[in-house]
XYZ file of C-alpha atoms in Angstrom:
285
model
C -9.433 15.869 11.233
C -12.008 13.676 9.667
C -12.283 10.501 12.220
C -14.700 7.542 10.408
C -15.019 3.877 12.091
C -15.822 1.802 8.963
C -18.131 -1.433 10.672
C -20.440 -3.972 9.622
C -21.287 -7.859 8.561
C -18.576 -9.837 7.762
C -19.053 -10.279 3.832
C -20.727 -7.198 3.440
C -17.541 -5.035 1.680
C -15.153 -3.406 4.624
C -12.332 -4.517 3.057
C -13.382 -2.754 -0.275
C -14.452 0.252 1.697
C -10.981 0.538 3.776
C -9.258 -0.002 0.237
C -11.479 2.715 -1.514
C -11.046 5.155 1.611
C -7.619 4.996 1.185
C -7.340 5.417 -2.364
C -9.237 8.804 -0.881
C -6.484 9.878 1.263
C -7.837 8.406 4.405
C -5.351 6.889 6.621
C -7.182 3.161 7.445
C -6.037 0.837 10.256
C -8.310 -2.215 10.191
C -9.216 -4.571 13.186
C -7.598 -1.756 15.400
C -8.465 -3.008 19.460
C -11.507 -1.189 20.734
C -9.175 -0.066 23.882
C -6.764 1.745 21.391
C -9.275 4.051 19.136
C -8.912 7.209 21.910
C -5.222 7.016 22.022
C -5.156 6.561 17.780
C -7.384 9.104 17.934
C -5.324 11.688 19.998
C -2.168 10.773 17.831
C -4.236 11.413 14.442
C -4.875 14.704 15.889
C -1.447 15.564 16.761
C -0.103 14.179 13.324
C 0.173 17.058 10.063
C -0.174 13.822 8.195
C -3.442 12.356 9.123
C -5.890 14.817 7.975
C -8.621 12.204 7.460
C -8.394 8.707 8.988
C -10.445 5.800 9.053
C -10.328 2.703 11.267
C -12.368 -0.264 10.530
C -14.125 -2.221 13.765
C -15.687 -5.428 13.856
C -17.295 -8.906 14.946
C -12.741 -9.969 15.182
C -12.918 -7.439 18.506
C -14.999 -10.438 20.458
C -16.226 -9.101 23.923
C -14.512 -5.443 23.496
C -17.150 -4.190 21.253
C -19.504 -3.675 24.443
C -17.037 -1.091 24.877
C -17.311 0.774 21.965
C -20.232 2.787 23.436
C -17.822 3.929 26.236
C -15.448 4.519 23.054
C -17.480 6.888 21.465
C -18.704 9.025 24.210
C -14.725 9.363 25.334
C -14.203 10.764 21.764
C -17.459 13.182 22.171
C -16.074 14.062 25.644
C -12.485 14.811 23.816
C -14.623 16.822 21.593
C -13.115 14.628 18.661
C -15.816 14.531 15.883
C -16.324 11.263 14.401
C -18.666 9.227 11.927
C -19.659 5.833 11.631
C -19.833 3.644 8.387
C -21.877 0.391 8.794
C -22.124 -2.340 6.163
C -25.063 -4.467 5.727
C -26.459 -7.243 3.200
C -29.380 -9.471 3.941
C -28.559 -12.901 4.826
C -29.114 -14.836 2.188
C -26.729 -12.561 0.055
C -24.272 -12.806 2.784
C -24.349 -16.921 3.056
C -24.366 -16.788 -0.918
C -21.043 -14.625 -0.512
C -19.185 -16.859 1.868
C -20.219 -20.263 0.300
C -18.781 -18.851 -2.947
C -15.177 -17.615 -1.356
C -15.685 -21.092 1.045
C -14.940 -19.335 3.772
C -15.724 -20.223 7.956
C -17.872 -17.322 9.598
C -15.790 -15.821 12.135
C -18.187 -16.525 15.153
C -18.785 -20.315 13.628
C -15.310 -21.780 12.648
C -16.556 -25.147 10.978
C -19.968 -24.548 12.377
C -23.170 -23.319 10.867
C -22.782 -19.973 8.862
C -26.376 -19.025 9.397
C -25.840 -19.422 13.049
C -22.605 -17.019 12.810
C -24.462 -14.342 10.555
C -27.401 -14.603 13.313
C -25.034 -13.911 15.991
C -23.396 -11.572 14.429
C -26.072 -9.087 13.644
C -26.603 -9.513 17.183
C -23.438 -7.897 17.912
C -23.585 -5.479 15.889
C -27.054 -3.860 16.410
C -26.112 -1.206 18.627
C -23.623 -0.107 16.110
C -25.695 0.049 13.137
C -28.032 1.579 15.041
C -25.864 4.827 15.515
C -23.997 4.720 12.488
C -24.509 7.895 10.224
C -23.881 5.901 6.673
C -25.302 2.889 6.726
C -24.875 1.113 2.803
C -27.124 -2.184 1.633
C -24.802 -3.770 -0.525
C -26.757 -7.023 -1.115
C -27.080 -5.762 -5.139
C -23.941 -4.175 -5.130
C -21.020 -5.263 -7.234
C -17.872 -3.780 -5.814
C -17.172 -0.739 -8.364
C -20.516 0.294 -7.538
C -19.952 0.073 -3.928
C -16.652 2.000 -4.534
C -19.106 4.536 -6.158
C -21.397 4.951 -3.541
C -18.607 5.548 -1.028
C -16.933 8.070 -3.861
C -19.905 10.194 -3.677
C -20.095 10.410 0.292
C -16.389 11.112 1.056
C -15.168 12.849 -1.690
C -18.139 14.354 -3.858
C -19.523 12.977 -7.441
C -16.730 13.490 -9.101
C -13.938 11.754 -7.571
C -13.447 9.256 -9.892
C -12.917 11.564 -12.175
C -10.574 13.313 -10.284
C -8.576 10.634 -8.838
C -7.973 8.786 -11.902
C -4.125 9.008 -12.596
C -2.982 8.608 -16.384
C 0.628 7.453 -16.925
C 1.435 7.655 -20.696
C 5.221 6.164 -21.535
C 6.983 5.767 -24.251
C 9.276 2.952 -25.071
C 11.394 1.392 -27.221
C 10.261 -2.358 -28.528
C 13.786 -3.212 -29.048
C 13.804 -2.808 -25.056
C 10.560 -4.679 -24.564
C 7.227 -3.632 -23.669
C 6.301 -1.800 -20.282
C 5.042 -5.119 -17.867
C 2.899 -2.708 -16.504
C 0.910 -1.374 -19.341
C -3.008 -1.130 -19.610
C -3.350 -0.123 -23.414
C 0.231 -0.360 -26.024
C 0.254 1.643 -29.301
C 2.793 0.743 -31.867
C 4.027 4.477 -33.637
C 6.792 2.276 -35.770
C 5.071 3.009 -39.231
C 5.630 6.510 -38.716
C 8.389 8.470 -40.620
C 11.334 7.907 -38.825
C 13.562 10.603 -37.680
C 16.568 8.555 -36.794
C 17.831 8.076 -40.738
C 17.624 11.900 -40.448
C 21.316 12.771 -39.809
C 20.428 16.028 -38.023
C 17.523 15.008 -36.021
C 19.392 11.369 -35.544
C 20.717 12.509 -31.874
C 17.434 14.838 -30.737
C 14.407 13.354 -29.422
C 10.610 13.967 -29.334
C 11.120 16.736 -26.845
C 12.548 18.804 -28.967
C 9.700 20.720 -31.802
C 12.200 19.602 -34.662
C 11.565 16.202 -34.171
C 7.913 16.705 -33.473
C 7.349 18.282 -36.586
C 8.853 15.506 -38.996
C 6.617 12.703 -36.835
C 3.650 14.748 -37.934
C 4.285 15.244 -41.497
C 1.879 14.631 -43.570
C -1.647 13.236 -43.323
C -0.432 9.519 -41.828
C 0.236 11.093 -38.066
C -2.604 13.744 -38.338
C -5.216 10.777 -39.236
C -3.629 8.690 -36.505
C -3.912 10.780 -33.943
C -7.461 11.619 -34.820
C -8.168 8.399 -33.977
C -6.111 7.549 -31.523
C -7.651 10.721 -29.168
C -11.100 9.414 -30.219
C -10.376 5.625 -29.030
C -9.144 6.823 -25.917
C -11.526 9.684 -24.753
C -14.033 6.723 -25.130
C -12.111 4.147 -23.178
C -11.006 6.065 -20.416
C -14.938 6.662 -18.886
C -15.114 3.271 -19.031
C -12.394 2.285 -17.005
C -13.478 5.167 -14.665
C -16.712 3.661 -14.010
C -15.477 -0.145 -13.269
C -13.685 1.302 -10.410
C -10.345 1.636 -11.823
C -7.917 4.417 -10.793
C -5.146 4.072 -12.556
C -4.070 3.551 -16.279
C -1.326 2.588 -18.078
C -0.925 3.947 -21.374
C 2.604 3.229 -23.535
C 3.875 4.557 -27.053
C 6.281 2.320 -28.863
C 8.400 3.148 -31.518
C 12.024 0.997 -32.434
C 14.092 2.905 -29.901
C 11.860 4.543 -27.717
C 13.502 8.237 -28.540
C 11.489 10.106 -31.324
C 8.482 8.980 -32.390
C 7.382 7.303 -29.076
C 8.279 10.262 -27.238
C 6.528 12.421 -29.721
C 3.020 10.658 -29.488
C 3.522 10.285 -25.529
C 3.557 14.386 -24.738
C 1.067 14.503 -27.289
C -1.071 12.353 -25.934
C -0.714 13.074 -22.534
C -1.567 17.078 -23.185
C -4.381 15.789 -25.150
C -5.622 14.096 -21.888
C -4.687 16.292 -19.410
C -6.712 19.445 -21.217
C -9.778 17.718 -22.784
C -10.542 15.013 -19.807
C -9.439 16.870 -17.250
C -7.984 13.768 -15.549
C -4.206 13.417 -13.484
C -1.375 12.749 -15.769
C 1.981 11.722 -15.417
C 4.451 10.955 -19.078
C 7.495 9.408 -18.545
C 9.882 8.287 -21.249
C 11.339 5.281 -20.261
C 14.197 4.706 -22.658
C 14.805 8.121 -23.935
C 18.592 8.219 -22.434
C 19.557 4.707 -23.970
């Protein structure tokens, strides 16, 4: 079991960090009581399910974080192996952060934030001072921060990895997906449906497939279509997205839609290497 405590300044990204840990397959509990992280602990062990888990700890424990010395060295007794995340910004960067959200510091509710940041650091010296990550994110917008966290828990090319591709198609006459990223309209393609024997098959079936792609309109189209996306999808990668949308329209959502969906989804599953799921959404209707 990987065991992380995720720590630092209020303002200084936890909540991103928790988010992009679990997007990593870490189970996160945030603001767990100090008192409880041995007994979590021993349950995460016991669990099949909690393989790697992460629990975020800070200034909200009050007085318990004096105990979070005793804490650790009841893990190391348990022989539980653990790692500490600590996030830090410098204070200017962190009273810049909560002026913009207009937000109390928790240790100065309608007081001073300089005087909570000052106090807070305070707190918290003794555990940045044994944490084994410790991340600056005072320049830091937050996909890079979900980068730099990427490349310690999971290796350089998570994003990469992680980044799940749903292509659907769909039938306008149904309206469009609510849920779509990118929407292609396929209607100026040959139509199958006027064919009487194709009229009842869909873009599953290599009949179908084949009349779509007659000719040089679907062949040119596709050439560009792979090209736009193949240069989108890096992009989206590297702002810190992990998850796309992608949806094929055609009148019906049963031929050419369908057609254009597997096809693009093999296209991106082979070439980019990324997670892909296709789903036809109105190809029963």
């Amino acid at each position: 079991m990987e065991f992380l405590v995720v720590s630092g300044m209020s303002g200084a990204g936890k909540t991103v960090a928790l988010k992009t840990l679990e997007d990593l397959g870490y189970y996160c509990v945030d603001n767990l009581p100090v008192f409880l992280i041995c007994q979590f602990a021993d349950l995460s062990l016991d669990s099949e399910k909690h393989k790697k888990v992460a629990v975020g700890v800070d200034i909200r424990s009050g007085n318990d974080l004096e105990r979070l010395g005793e804490v650790f060295s009841e893990l190391d007794r348990k022989k539980i192996a653990y790692k500490v995340l600590f996030l830090d910004a410098s204070d200017s960067v962190l009273l810049k952060r909560f002026k913009e959200t207009r937000r109390d510091h928790p240790l100065e509710r309608g007081g001073r934030i300089e005087d909570g940041i000052r106090k807070e650091r305070i707190a918290l010296y003794e555990i940045k001072k044994e944490s084994d990550y410790l991340i600056d994110t005072s320049s830091l917008l937050t996909n890079e921060l979900r980068q730099e966290l990427e490349k310690i828990f999971a290796g350089p090319d998570v994003s990469f990895q992680n980044m799940v591709v749903t292509v659907m198609s769909f039938g306008f006459k149904y309206g469009i997906p609510q849920d779509s990223d990118l929407v292609f309209d396929v209607r100026f393609l040959p139509n199958p449906y006027y064919v009487p024997e194709l009229k009842e098959k869909t873009g599953l079936d290599r009949e179908v497939r084949d009349y779509v792609m007659q000719g040089e309109t679907g062949q040119e189209f596709e050439k560009r279509l792979f090209d736009l996306i193949d240069f989108l999808l890096p992009g989206y990668v590297k702002e810190g997205k992990n998850q796309i949308v992608i949806s094929m329209g055609c009148t019906g959502g049963k031929h050419r839609s369908v057609t254009f969906a597997e096809r693009t989804g093999r296209h991106i599953s082979e070439n980019r290497g990324y997670i892909v799921k296709t789903f036809h959404r109105d190809i029963d209707r």
